[in-house]
Coordinates of N, CA and C and ligand atoms in Angstrom, one line a residue:
M989 N 0.8 -1.2 0.0 CA 0.0 0.0 0.0 C 0.9 1.3 0.0
K990 N 0.5 2.2 -0.8 CA 1.3 3.5 -0.9 C 0.4 4.6 -0.3
F991 N 1.1 5.6 0.2 CA 0.3 6.7 0.9 C 0.7 8.1 0.2
Y992 N -0.3 9.0 0.1 CA 0.0 10.3 -0.5 C 1.0 11.0 0.3
R993 N 1.7 11.9 -0.4 CA 2.6 12.9 0.3 C 1.9 14.2 0.1
F994 N 1.9 15.0 1.1 CA 1.2 16.3 1.1 C 2.2 17.5 1.1
K995 N 1.9 18.5 0.3 CA 2.7 19.7 0.3 C 2.6 20.4 1.7
D996 N 3.6 21.2 2.1 CA 3.6 22.0 3.3 C 3.4 21.1 4.5
G997 N 3.9 19.9 4.5 CA 4.0 19.0 5.7 C 2.7 18.7 6.3
I998 N 1.6 18.7 5.6 CA 0.4 18.3 6.2 C 0.5 16.8 6.6
D999 N 0.1 16.5 7.8 CA 0.3 15.2 8.4 C -1.0 14.3 8.3
K1000 N -1.2 13.8 7.1 CA -2.4 12.9 6.9 C -1.9 11.6 6.4
E1001 N -2.5 10.5 6.8 CA -2.2 9.2 6.3 C -3.3 8.8 5.4
I1002 N -3.2 8.9 4.1 CA -4.3 8.5 3.2 C -3.7 7.6 2.2
A1003 N -4.2 6.3 2.2 CA -3.7 5.4 1.2 C -4.2 5.7 -0.2
I1004 N -3.3 5.4 -1.2 CA -3.7 5.6 -2.6 C -4.6 4.5 -3.1
G1005 N -5.8 4.8 -3.5 CA -6.7 3.8 -4.0 C -6.7 3.6 -5.5
K1006 N -7.8 3.4 -6.1 CA -7.8 3.2 -7.5 C -7.5 4.5 -8.3
L1007 N -6.8 4.3 -9.4 CA -6.5 5.4 -10.3 C -7.5 5.3 -11.5
V1008 N -8.4 6.3 -11.5 CA -9.3 6.4 -12.6 C -8.8 7.4 -13.6
C1009 N -8.5 6.9 -14.8 CA -7.9 7.8 -15.8 C -8.9 8.1 -17.0
L1010 N -8.7 9.3 -17.5 CA -9.6 9.7 -18.7 C -8.7 9.7 -19.9
A1011 N -9.3 9.5 -21.0 CA -8.7 9.5 -22.3 C -9.4 10.6 -23.2
R1012 N -8.6 11.2 -24.0 CA -9.2 12.2 -25.0 C -10.0 13.3 -24.4
T1013 N -9.4 14.0 -23.4 CA -10.1 15.1 -22.7 C -9.7 16.4 -23.3
Y1014 N -8.7 16.5 -24.1 CA -8.2 17.7 -24.8 C -8.3 17.5 -26.3
R1015 N -9.0 18.4 -26.9 CA -9.3 18.3 -28.4 C -8.0 18.1 -29.2
K1016 N -7.0 19.0 -28.8 CA -5.8 19.0 -29.6 C -5.0 17.7 -29.4
H1017 N -5.1 17.1 -28.2 CA -4.4 15.8 -28.0 C -5.2 14.7 -28.8
A1018 N -6.5 14.7 -28.8 CA -7.3 13.7 -29.6 C -6.8 13.8 -31.1
E1019 N -6.7 15.1 -31.5 CA -6.3 15.3 -32.9 C -4.9 14.7 -33.2
E1020 N -3.9 14.9 -32.3 CA -2.6 14.4 -32.6 C -2.6 12.9 -32.5
M1021 N -3.5 12.3 -31.8 CA -3.6 10.8 -31.8 C -4.5 10.3 -33.0
K1022 N -4.9 11.3 -33.9 CA -5.7 10.9 -35.1 C -7.0 10.4 -34.7
T1023 N -7.6 10.9 -33.6 CA -8.9 10.5 -33.2 C -9.7 11.7 -32.8
F1024 N -10.8 11.6 -32.0 CA -11.7 12.7 -31.7 C -12.1 12.6 -30.2
T1025 N -12.7 13.7 -29.7 CA -13.2 13.7 -28.4 C -14.7 13.1 -28.4
T1026 N -15.1 12.7 -27.3 CA -16.5 12.0 -27.3 C -17.4 12.8 -26.3
K1027 N -18.7 12.6 -26.5 CA -19.6 13.3 -25.7 C -19.5 12.9 -24.2
E1028 N -19.5 11.6 -24.0 CA -19.3 11.0 -22.7 C -17.8 10.7 -22.5
P1029 N -17.3 10.9 -21.3 CA -15.9 10.7 -21.0 C -15.5 9.2 -21.2
L1030 N -14.3 9.0 -21.7 CA -13.8 7.6 -21.8 C -12.8 7.4 -20.6
I1031 N -13.0 6.3 -19.9 CA -12.2 6.0 -18.7 C -11.5 4.7 -18.8
F1032 N -10.4 4.6 -18.1 CA -9.8 3.3 -17.9 C -9.1 3.3 -16.5
L1033 N -8.6 2.2 -16.0 CA -8.0 2.2 -14.7 C -6.5 1.8 -14.8
K1034 N -5.7 2.4 -13.8 CA -4.3 2.1 -13.6 C -4.2 1.5 -12.2
P1035 N -3.3 0.6 -12.0 CA -3.2 0.0 -10.6 C -2.5 1.0 -9.7
A1036 N -2.8 1.0 -8.4 CA -2.1 1.9 -7.4 C -0.7 1.5 -7.3
S1037 N -0.3 0.2 -7.7 CA 1.1 -0.2 -7.6 C 2.0 0.5 -8.6
S1038 N 1.4 1.2 -9.6 CA 2.2 1.9 -10.6 C 2.6 3.3 -10.1
V1039 N 2.2 3.7 -8.9 CA 2.5 5.0 -8.4 C 4.0 5.1 -7.9
I1040 N 4.7 6.2 -8.3 CA 5.9 6.6 -7.7 C 5.8 8.1 -7.4
F1041 N 6.8 8.6 -6.6 CA 6.8 9.9 -6.1 C 8.0 10.8 -6.6
N1042 N 7.9 12.0 -6.2 CA 9.0 13.0 -6.5 C 10.4 12.4 -6.3
N1043 N 11.3 12.7 -7.3 CA 12.7 12.2 -7.2 C 12.9 10.7 -7.3
Q1044 N 11.9 10.0 -7.8 CA 12.0 8.6 -8.1 C 12.2 8.4 -9.6
S1045 N 12.2 7.1 -10.0 CA 12.6 6.8 -11.4 C 11.5 6.0 -12.1
I1046 N 11.2 6.4 -13.4 CA 10.4 5.6 -14.3 C 11.3 4.5 -14.8
I1047 N 10.9 3.2 -14.7 CA 11.7 2.1 -15.2 C 11.2 1.6 -16.5
I1048 N 12.0 1.6 -17.5 CA 11.6 1.1 -18.8 C 11.4 -0.4 -18.8
P1049 N 10.2 -1.0 -19.0 CA 10.0 -2.4 -18.9 C 10.6 -3.1 -20.1
N1050 N 11.0 -4.4 -20.0 CA 11.5 -5.1 -21.1 C 10.6 -5.3 -22.2
L1051 N 9.3 -5.3 -21.9 CA 8.2 -5.6 -22.9 C 8.0 -4.4 -23.9
S1052 N 8.5 -3.2 -23.6 CA 8.2 -2.1 -24.4 C 9.4 -1.4 -25.0
K1053 N 9.3 -0.9 -26.3 CA 10.4 -0.2 -26.9 C 10.0 1.3 -27.1
C1054 N 8.9 1.7 -26.6 CA 8.5 3.1 -26.8 C 7.6 3.6 -25.6
L1055 N 8.2 4.3 -24.7 CA 7.4 4.9 -23.6 C 7.0 6.4 -24.0
H1056 N 5.8 6.8 -23.7 CA 5.4 8.2 -23.9 C 5.1 8.8 -22.6
H1057 N 5.3 10.1 -22.5 CA 4.8 10.9 -21.3 C 3.5 11.5 -21.6
E1058 N 2.6 11.6 -20.6 CA 1.3 12.3 -20.7 C 1.2 13.0 -19.3
V1059 N 1.3 14.3 -19.4 CA 1.2 15.1 -18.1 C -0.3 15.4 -17.9
E1060 N -0.7 15.2 -16.6 CA -2.2 15.3 -16.3 C -2.4 15.9 -15.0
L1061 N -3.5 16.7 -14.9 CA -4.0 17.1 -13.5 C -4.6 16.0 -12.8
G1062 N -4.2 15.8 -11.5 CA -4.7 14.7 -10.7 C -5.7 15.3 -9.7
V1063 N -6.8 14.6 -9.5 CA -7.8 15.0 -8.5 C -7.9 13.9 -7.4
V1064 N -7.6 14.3 -6.2 CA -7.7 13.3 -5.1 C -9.0 13.4 -4.4
I1065 N -9.7 12.2 -4.3 CA -11.0 12.2 -3.6 C -10.8 12.1 -2.1
G1066 N -11.6 12.9 -1.4 CA -11.5 13.0 0.1 C -12.6 12.3 0.9
K1067 N -13.8 12.2 0.2 CA -15.0 11.6 0.8 C -15.6 10.6 -0.1
K1068 N -16.1 9.5 0.5 CA -16.8 8.5 -0.3 C -18.0 9.1 -1.1
C1069 N -18.1 8.8 -2.4 CA -19.2 9.4 -3.1 C -19.7 8.4 -4.2
K1070 N -21.0 8.5 -4.4 CA -21.7 7.7 -5.4 C -22.9 8.5 -5.9
N1071 N -23.1 8.5 -7.3 CA -24.1 9.2 -7.9 C -24.2 10.7 -7.5
I1072 N -23.1 11.3 -7.6 CA -23.0 12.7 -7.2 C -23.3 13.6 -8.3
S1073 N -24.1 14.7 -8.1 CA -24.3 15.6 -9.2 C -23.1 16.6 -9.3
R1074 N -23.0 17.2 -10.5 CA -21.9 18.0 -10.7 C -21.9 19.2 -9.8
E1075 N -23.1 19.7 -9.4 CA -23.2 20.8 -8.5 C -22.5 20.5 -7.1
K1076 N -22.5 19.3 -6.7 CA -21.9 18.9 -5.4 C -20.6 18.3 -5.5
A1077 N -20.1 18.1 -6.7 CA -18.9 17.2 -6.9 C -17.7 17.7 -6.2
L1078 N -17.4 19.0 -6.2 CA -16.2 19.5 -5.6 C -16.1 19.3 -4.1
N1079 N -17.3 19.1 -3.4 CA -17.3 18.8 -2.0 C -16.6 17.6 -1.6
Y1080 N -16.4 16.7 -2.6 CA -15.8 15.4 -2.3 C -14.3 15.3 -2.7
V1081 N -13.8 16.5 -3.1 CA -12.4 16.5 -3.4 C -11.5 16.9 -2.2
L1082 N -10.4 16.2 -2.1 CA -9.5 16.5 -1.0 C -8.4 17.5 -1.5
G1083 N -7.9 17.3 -2.7 CA -6.9 18.1 -3.2 C -6.5 17.8 -4.6
Y1084 N -5.4 18.4 -5.1 CA -5.0 18.2 -6.5 C -3.5 18.0 -6.5
C1085 N -3.0 17.3 -7.6 CA -1.6 17.1 -7.8 C -1.3 17.1 -9.3
I1086 N 0.0 17.1 -9.6 CA 0.3 16.9 -11.0 C 0.8 15.5 -11.2
T1087 N 0.4 14.8 -12.3 CA 0.7 13.4 -12.5 C 1.2 13.2 -13.9
L1088 N 1.8 12.0 -14.0 CA 2.2 11.6 -15.4 C 1.6 10.2 -15.6
D1089 N 0.9 10.1 -16.7 CA 0.3 8.8 -17.1 C 1.2 8.2 -18.2
I1090 N 2.3 7.5 -17.7 CA 3.3 7.0 -18.6 C 2.6 5.8 -19.3
T1091 N 2.9 5.8 -20.6 CA 2.2 4.8 -21.5 C 3.2 4.1 -22.4
A1092 N 3.1 2.8 -22.4 CA 3.9 2.0 -23.4 C 3.1 2.1 -24.7
R1093 N 3.5 3.1 -25.5 CA 2.7 3.5 -26.7 C 2.7 2.3 -27.7
D1094 N 3.8 1.6 -27.9 CA 3.9 0.5 -28.8 C 2.8 -0.6 -28.4
I1095 N 2.8 -0.9 -27.1 CA 1.8 -1.9 -26.6 C 0.4 -1.4 -26.8
Q1096 N 0.2 -0.1 -26.5 CA -1.2 0.5 -26.6 C -1.6 0.5 -28.1
S1097 N -0.7 0.8 -29.0 CA -1.1 0.9 -30.4 C -1.6 -0.5 -30.9
E1098 N -0.8 -1.5 -30.5 CA -1.2 -2.9 -30.8 C -2.5 -3.3 -30.2
A1099 N -2.7 -2.9 -28.9 CA -4.0 -3.2 -28.3 C -5.2 -2.5 -29.0
K1100 N -5.0 -1.2 -29.4 CA -6.0 -0.5 -30.1 C -6.4 -1.2 -31.4
K1101 N -5.4 -1.7 -32.1 CA -5.7 -2.4 -33.4 C -6.5 -3.6 -33.2
K1102 N -6.2 -4.3 -32.1 CA -6.8 -5.6 -31.8 C -8.1 -5.5 -31.0
G1103 N -8.4 -4.3 -30.5 CA -9.6 -4.1 -29.6 C -9.4 -4.7 -28.2
W1104 N -8.1 -4.8 -27.8 CA -7.8 -5.3 -26.5 C -7.7 -4.2 -25.5
P1105 N -7.8 -4.5 -24.2 CA -7.7 -3.5 -23.1 C -6.3 -2.8 -23.1
W1106 N -6.2 -1.7 -22.4 CA -5.0 -1.0 -22.3 C -4.2 -1.3 -21.0
S1107 N -4.7 -2.3 -20.2 CA -4.1 -2.5 -18.9 C -2.6 -2.7 -18.9
I1108 N -2.1 -3.4 -19.9 CA -0.6 -3.7 -20.0 C 0.1 -2.4 -20.3
A1109 N -0.4 -1.7 -21.3 CA 0.3 -0.4 -21.8 C 0.3 0.6 -20.7
K1110 N -0.6 0.6 -19.8 CA -0.8 1.7 -18.8 C -0.4 1.2 -17.4
G1111 N -0.2 -0.1 -17.2 CA -0.1 -0.6 -15.8 C 1.2 -1.0 -15.2
F1112 N 2.3 -0.8 -16.0 CA 3.6 -1.3 -15.4 C 3.9 -0.5 -14.1
D1113 N 4.7 -1.1 -13.3 CA 5.2 -0.4 -12.1 C 5.9 0.9 -12.6
T1114 N 5.9 1.9 -11.8 CA 6.5 3.2 -12.0 C 5.8 4.1 -13.1
F1115 N 4.6 3.6 -13.6 CA 4.0 4.3 -14.7 C 3.0 5.4 -14.3
A1116 N 3.0 5.7 -13.0 CA 2.1 6.8 -12.5 C 2.8 7.7 -11.5
P1117 N 3.8 8.5 -11.9 CA 4.5 9.4 -11.0 C 3.5 10.5 -10.6
I1118 N 3.4 10.8 -9.3 CA 2.5 11.8 -8.8 C 3.3 12.8 -7.8
S1119 N 2.9 14.0 -7.9 CA 3.5 15.0 -7.0 C 2.9 15.0 -5.6
D1120 N 3.5 15.8 -4.7 CA 2.8 16.0 -3.4 C 1.4 16.6 -3.7
V1121 N 0.5 16.3 -2.8 CA -0.9 16.8 -3.0 C -1.1 18.2 -2.3
V1122 N -1.8 19.1 -3.1 CA -2.1 20.4 -2.5 C -3.6 20.3 -2.1
I1123 N -3.8 20.8 -0.9 CA -5.2 20.7 -0.4 C -6.1 21.7 -1.2
K1124 N -7.3 21.3 -1.4 CA -8.3 22.0 -2.2 C -8.4 23.5 -1.9
K1125 N -8.4 23.8 -0.7 CA -8.6 25.3 -0.4 C -7.5 26.2 -0.9
E1126 N -6.4 25.6 -1.3 CA -5.3 26.4 -1.8 C -5.5 26.7 -3.3
I1127 N -6.6 26.1 -3.9 CA -6.8 26.3 -5.3 C -8.2 26.9 -5.6
S1128 N -8.2 28.1 -6.1 CA -9.5 28.8 -6.3 C -10.3 28.2 -7.4
D1129 N -9.7 27.8 -8.5 CA -10.5 27.3 -9.6 C -9.7 26.1 -10.3
P1130 N -10.1 24.9 -10.0 CA -9.3 23.8 -10.6 C -9.5 23.7 -12.2
N1131 N -10.5 24.4 -12.7 CA -10.8 24.4 -14.1 C -10.0 25.5 -14.8
N1132 N -9.0 26.0 -14.1 CA -8.1 27.0 -14.8 C -6.8 26.9 -14.1
L1133 N -6.1 25.8 -14.4 CA -4.7 25.6 -13.9 C -3.8 25.3 -15.0
D1134 N -2.6 26.0 -15.0 CA -1.6 25.7 -16.0 C -0.9 24.4 -15.8
I1135 N -0.7 23.7 -16.8 CA -0.1 22.3 -16.8 C 1.1 22.3 -17.7
I1136 N 2.2 22.1 -17.2 CA 3.5 22.1 -18.0 C 4.3 20.9 -17.7
L1137 N 4.9 20.4 -18.8 CA 5.9 19.3 -18.7 C 7.1 19.7 -19.5
K1138 N 8.3 19.7 -18.8 CA 9.6 19.9 -19.5 C 10.3 18.5 -19.4
V1139 N 11.0 18.2 -20.5 CA 11.8 17.0 -20.6 C 13.2 17.5 -20.9
N1140 N 14.2 17.3 -20.0 CA 15.5 17.8 -20.1 C 15.5 19.3 -20.3
N1141 N 14.7 20.0 -19.5 CA 14.5 21.4 -19.5 C 13.9 22.0 -20.8
K1142 N 13.4 21.2 -21.7 CA 12.7 21.8 -22.8 C 11.2 21.5 -22.7
V1143 N 10.4 22.5 -23.0 CA 8.9 22.4 -22.8 C 8.4 21.4 -23.8
R1144 N 7.7 20.3 -23.4 CA 7.1 19.4 -24.3 C 5.6 19.5 -24.3
Q1145 N 5.0 19.8 -23.1 CA 3.5 19.9 -23.1 C 3.2 21.2 -22.2
K1146 N 2.3 22.0 -22.7 CA 2.0 23.3 -22.0 C 0.5 23.5 -22.3
S1147 N -0.3 23.5 -21.3 CA -1.7 23.8 -21.6 C -2.4 24.3 -20.3
N1148 N -3.7 24.2 -20.2 CA -4.4 24.7 -19.0 C -5.7 23.8 -18.9
S1149 N -6.0 23.5 -17.7 CA -7.2 22.7 -17.5 C -8.5 23.3 -18.1
K1150 N -8.5 24.6 -18.4 CA -9.7 25.2 -19.0 C -9.9 24.6 -20.4
F1151 N -8.9 24.0 -21.0 CA -9.1 23.5 -22.3 C -9.6 22.0 -22.3
M1152 N -9.9 21.5 -21.2 CA -10.5 20.1 -21.1 C -11.9 20.2 -21.6
V1153 N -12.3 19.2 -22.3 CA -13.7 19.2 -22.9 C -14.7 18.9 -21.8
Y1154 N -14.3 18.4 -20.6 CA -15.3 18.2 -19.5 C -14.7 18.9 -18.3
S1155 N -15.6 19.5 -17.5 CA -15.2 20.1 -16.2 C -14.8 19.0 -15.2
I1156 N -14.1 19.4 -14.2 CA -13.8 18.5 -13.1 C -15.1 17.9 -12.5
E1157 N -16.1 18.9 -12.3 CA -17.3 18.5 -11.7 C -18.1 17.4 -12.6
R1158 N -18.0 17.6 -13.9 CA -18.7 16.7 -14.8 C -18.0 15.3 -14.7
I1159 N -16.7 15.3 -14.6 CA -15.9 14.1 -14.6 C -16.3 13.3 -13.3
I1160 N -16.3 14.0 -12.2 CA -16.7 13.3 -10.9 C -18.1 12.8 -11.0
E1161 N -19.0 13.6 -11.5 CA -20.4 13.1 -11.7 C -20.4 11.8 -12.5
F1162 N -19.7 11.9 -13.6 CA -19.7 10.7 -14.6 C -19.2 9.5 -13.9
I1163 N -18.0 9.6 -13.3 CA -17.4 8.4 -12.7 C -18.2 7.9 -11.5
S1164 N -18.7 8.8 -10.7 CA -19.4 8.3 -9.5 C -20.8 7.7 -9.8
N1165 N -21.2 7.9 -11.0 CA -22.4 7.2 -11.5 C -22.1 5.8 -12.0
I1166 N -20.8 5.4 -12.1 CA -20.4 4.1 -12.5 C -19.9 3.3 -11.3
M1167 N -18.9 3.9 -10.6 CA -18.3 3.2 -9.5 C -18.2 4.2 -8.3
T1168 N -18.3 3.6 -7.1 CA -18.1 4.4 -5.9 C -16.7 5.0 -5.9
L1169 N -16.6 6.3 -5.6 CA -15.3 6.9 -5.4 C -15.1 6.9 -3.9
E1170 N -13.9 6.5 -3.5 CA -13.6 6.4 -2.1 C -12.4 7.3 -1.7
P1171 N -12.3 7.6 -0.4 CA -11.1 8.5 0.0 C -9.8 7.9 -0.5
G1172 N -9.0 8.7 -1.1 CA -7.7 8.2 -1.6 C -7.7 7.8 -3.1
D1173 N -8.9 7.7 -3.7 CA -8.9 7.4 -5.1 C -8.4 8.7 -5.8
L1174 N -7.7 8.4 -7.0 CA -7.1 9.5 -7.7 C -7.7 9.5 -9.2
I1175 N -8.2 10.6 -9.6 CA -8.6 10.8 -11.0 C -7.5 11.5 -11.8
M1176 N -7.1 10.8 -12.8 CA -6.1 11.4 -13.7 C -6.9 11.9 -15.0
T1177 N -6.9 13.2 -15.1 CA -7.9 13.8 -16.0 C -7.6 13.9 -17.5
G1178 N -6.5 13.2 -17.9 CA -6.2 13.2 -19.3 C -5.2 14.2 -19.7
T1179 N -4.5 14.0 -20.8 CA -3.4 14.8 -21.2 C -3.7 15.8 -22.3
P1180 N -3.1 16.9 -22.3 CA -3.1 17.8 -23.4 C -2.2 17.4 -24.5
E1181 N -2.1 18.2 -25.6 CA -1.3 17.8 -26.7 C 0.2 17.9 -26.4
G1182 N 1.0 17.2 -27.3 CA 2.5 17.3 -27.1 C 3.1 16.0 -26.5
V1183 N 2.3 15.0 -26.5 CA 2.9 13.7 -25.9 C 4.0 13.2 -26.9
N1184 N 5.0 12.6 -26.2 CA 6.2 12.2 -27.0 C 7.0 11.2 -26.3
E1185 N 8.0 10.7 -26.9 CA 8.8 9.6 -26.4 C 9.7 10.0 -25.3
I1186 N 9.9 9.2 -24.3 CA 11.0 9.4 -23.3 C 11.9 8.3 -23.3
K1187 N 13.2 8.6 -23.0 CA 14.3 7.6 -23.2 C 15.1 7.6 -21.9
K1188 N 15.9 6.5 -21.7 CA 16.7 6.3 -20.6 C 17.6 7.6 -20.4
G1189 N 17.6 8.1 -19.1 CA 18.4 9.2 -18.8 C 17.7 10.5 -18.9
D1190 N 16.5 10.6 -19.5 CA 15.7 11.8 -19.5 C 15.3 12.2 -18.1
V1191 N 15.2 13.5 -17.9 CA 14.7 14.1 -16.7 C 13.4 14.8 -17.0
L1192 N 12.3 14.5 -16.3 CA 11.0 15.1 -16.5 C 10.6 15.9 -15.3
K1193 N 10.2 17.2 -15.6 CA 9.7 18.1 -14.6 C 8.4 18.6 -15.0
A1194 N 7.4 18.3 -14.1 CA 6.0 18.7 -14.4 C 5.6 19.7 -13.3
N1195 N 4.7 20.6 -13.8 CA 4.2 21.7 -12.9 C 2.7 21.9 -13.0
L1196 N 2.1 22.1 -11.9 CA 0.7 22.6 -11.9 C 0.8 24.0 -11.5
G1197 N 0.8 24.9 -12.5 CA 1.0 26.3 -12.2 C 2.3 26.5 -11.3
K1198 N 2.1 27.4 -10.3 CA 3.2 27.5 -9.3 C 2.9 26.7 -8.1
I1199 N 1.8 25.9 -8.2 CA 1.3 25.3 -7.0 C 2.0 24.0 -6.5
C1200 N 2.3 23.2 -7.5 CA 3.1 22.0 -7.1 C 3.9 21.5 -8.3
S1201 N 5.0 20.7 -8.0 CA 5.8 20.2 -9.1 C 6.3 18.8 -8.8
L1202 N 6.8 18.2 -9.8 CA 7.2 16.8 -9.8 C 8.4 16.6 -10.6
K1203 N 9.4 15.9 -10.1 CA 10.6 15.6 -10.9 C 10.9 14.1 -10.8
V1204 N 11.0 13.5 -12.0 CA 11.4 12.1 -12.0 C 12.4 11.9 -13.2
D1205 N 13.1 10.8 -13.2 CA 13.9 10.5 -14.4 C 13.6 9.1 -14.9
V1206 N 14.2 8.8 -16.0 CA 13.9 7.5 -16.7 C 15.1 6.6 -16.6
R1207 N 14.9 5.3 -16.2 CA 16.0 4.4 -16.1 C 15.7 3.1 -16.8
Ligands
MG908 MG1 -3.5 9.7 -20.2

């Protein structure tokens, strides 16, 4: 079991639960993947065992020859919720973080062709680096947060959560109508455009505005 780390030394012990991830939530990313956004959100799950933290390393698995970075806003659930309306959704949020949805793109492309699940492409150990969590009250509007990823100090992805095709409230409403969200669950809200390959030795630095940051390397 892994536990969240909080910014500013907040002393809470909250285990990391399921990681509910969204796909195609930014129009320009859908376009670069030669696909389109959908009316209803597309979701998949990553295992909690894939989480790593600041200053740790993404390990390239033997089964893949092509890893991609996807920088994403993370939403940490603070209270159990089921069938929540979008009006009440943010009451159930504990805080936010910056995350990386590391993807074995070669395995995912093959799975897409065959109509197979993405669990292998998305589920390797170390494939979900997450920053320290910032408590909700520190963030006035989660639907307007800058999201930046630099690889080896060069900007690879730069966007803002306002460009998501669904609001955070809508995402929580949608997921909680399918599965109960529990304290410690993490929603990874999907990546903006600019996804690209990472290689051994690369250093990734992701930021959620000036609010929180994450640094990991690739081994
Ligand atoms: Mg993603």
